[in-house]
mmCIF file of C-alpha atoms in Angstrom:
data_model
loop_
_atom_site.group_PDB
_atom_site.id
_atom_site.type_symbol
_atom_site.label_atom_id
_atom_site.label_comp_id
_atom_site.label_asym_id
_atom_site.label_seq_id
_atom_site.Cartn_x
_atom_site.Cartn_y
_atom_site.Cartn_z
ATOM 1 C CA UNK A 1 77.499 43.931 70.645
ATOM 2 C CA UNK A 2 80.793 45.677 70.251
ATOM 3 C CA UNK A 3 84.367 45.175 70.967
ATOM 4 C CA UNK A 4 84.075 41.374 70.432
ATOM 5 C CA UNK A 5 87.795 39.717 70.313
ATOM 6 C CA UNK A 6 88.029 36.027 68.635
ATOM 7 C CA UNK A 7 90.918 34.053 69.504
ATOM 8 C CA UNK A 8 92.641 31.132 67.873
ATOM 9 C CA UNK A 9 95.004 29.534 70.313
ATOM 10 C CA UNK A 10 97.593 26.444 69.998
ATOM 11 C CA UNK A 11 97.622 24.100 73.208
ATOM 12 C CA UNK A 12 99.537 24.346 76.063
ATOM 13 C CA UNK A 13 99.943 21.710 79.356
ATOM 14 C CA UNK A 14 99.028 23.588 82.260
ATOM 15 C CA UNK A 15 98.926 20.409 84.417
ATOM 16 C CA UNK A 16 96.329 18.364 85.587
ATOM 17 C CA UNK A 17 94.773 19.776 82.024
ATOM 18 C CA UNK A 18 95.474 20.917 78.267
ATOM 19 C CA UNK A 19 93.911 24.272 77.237
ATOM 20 C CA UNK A 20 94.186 26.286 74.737
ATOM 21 C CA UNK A 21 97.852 29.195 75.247
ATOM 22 C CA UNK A 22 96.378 32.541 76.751
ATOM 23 C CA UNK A 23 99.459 34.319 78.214
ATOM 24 C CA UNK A 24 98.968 36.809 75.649
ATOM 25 C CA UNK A 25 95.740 37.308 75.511
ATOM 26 C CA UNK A 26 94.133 40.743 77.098
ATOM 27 C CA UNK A 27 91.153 39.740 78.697
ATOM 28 C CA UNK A 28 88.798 42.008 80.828
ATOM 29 C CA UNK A 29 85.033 41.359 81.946
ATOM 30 C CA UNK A 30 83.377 38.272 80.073
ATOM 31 C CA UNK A 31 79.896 39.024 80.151
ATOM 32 C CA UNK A 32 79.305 36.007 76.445
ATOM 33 C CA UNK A 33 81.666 33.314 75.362
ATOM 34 C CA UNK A 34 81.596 31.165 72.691
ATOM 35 C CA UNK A 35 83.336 27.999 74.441
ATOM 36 C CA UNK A 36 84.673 25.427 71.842
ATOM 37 C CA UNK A 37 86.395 23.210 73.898
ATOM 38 C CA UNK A 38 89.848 20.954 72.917
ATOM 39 C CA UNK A 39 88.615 17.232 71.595
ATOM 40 C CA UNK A 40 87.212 14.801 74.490
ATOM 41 C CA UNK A 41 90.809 13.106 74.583
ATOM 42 C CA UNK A 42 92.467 16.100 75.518
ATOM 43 C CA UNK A 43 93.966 15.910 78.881
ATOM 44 C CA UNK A 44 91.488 17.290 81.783
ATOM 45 C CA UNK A 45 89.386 18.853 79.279
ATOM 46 C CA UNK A 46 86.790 19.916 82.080
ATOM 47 C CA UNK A 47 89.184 22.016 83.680
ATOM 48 C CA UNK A 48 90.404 24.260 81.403
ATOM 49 C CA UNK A 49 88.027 27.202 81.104
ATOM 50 C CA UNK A 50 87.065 27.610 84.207
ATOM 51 C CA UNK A 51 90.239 27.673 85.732
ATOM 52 C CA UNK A 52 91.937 29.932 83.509
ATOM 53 C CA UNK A 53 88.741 32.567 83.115
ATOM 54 C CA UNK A 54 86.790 32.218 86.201
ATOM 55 C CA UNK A 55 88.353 35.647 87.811
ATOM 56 C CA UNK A 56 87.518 37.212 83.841
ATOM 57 C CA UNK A 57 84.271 36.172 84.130
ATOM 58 C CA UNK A 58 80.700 37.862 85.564
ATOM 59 C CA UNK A 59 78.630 36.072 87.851
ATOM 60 C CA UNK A 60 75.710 35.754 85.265
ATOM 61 C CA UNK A 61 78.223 35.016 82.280
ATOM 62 C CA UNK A 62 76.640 33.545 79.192
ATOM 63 C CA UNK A 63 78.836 30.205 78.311
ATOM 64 C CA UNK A 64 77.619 28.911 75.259
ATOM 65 C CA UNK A 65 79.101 25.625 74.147
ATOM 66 C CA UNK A 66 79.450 24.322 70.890
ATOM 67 C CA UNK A 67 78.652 20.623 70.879
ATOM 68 C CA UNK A 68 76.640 20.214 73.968
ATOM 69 C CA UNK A 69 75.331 16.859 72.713
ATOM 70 C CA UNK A 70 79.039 15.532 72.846
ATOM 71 C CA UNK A 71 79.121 13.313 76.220
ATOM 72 C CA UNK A 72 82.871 14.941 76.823
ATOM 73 C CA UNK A 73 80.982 18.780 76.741
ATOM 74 C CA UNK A 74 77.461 17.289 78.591
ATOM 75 C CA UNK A 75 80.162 16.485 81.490
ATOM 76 C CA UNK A 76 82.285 19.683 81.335
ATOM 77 C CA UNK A 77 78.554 21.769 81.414
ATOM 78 C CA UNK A 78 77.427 19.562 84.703
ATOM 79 C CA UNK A 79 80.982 20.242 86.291
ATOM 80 C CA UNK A 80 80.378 23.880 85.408
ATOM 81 C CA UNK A 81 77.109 23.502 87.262
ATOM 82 C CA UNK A 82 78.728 22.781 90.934
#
């Protein structure tokens, strides 16, 4: 793997959900993410990468998730699903 980018972002409101800022971030084909989603409280935490990468991202993108035994990230997965 090659030309692998990690990003630390602060939070922005992008109403109906909180996600991490990626206005500057250069993003191309995601073919693997590492997905470590904003705490369960976080405003429509289900939403957020999805809806900001889903035109990024391949059809057979690999989304792995952090904390999948976290109720909050089991939910976000199953929305993922649909």
């Amino acid at each position: 793997m090659s030309n692998n980018t990690f990003y630390n972002r602060p939070f922005k409101d992008y109403r109906p959900y909180a996600w991490y800022y990626i206005e500057e971030i250069q993003c191309e084909e995601i073919g693997l993410c590492i997905c470590d989603p904003p705490l369960g409280d976080t405003k429509g935490i289900t939403l957020g990468f999805l809806s900001l990468f889903k035109d990024n991202s391949l059809p057979n993108a690999v989304i792995l998730v952090n904390d999948n035994i976290c109720e909050v990230e089991q939910k976000m997965i199953q929305e993922w699903e649909q």
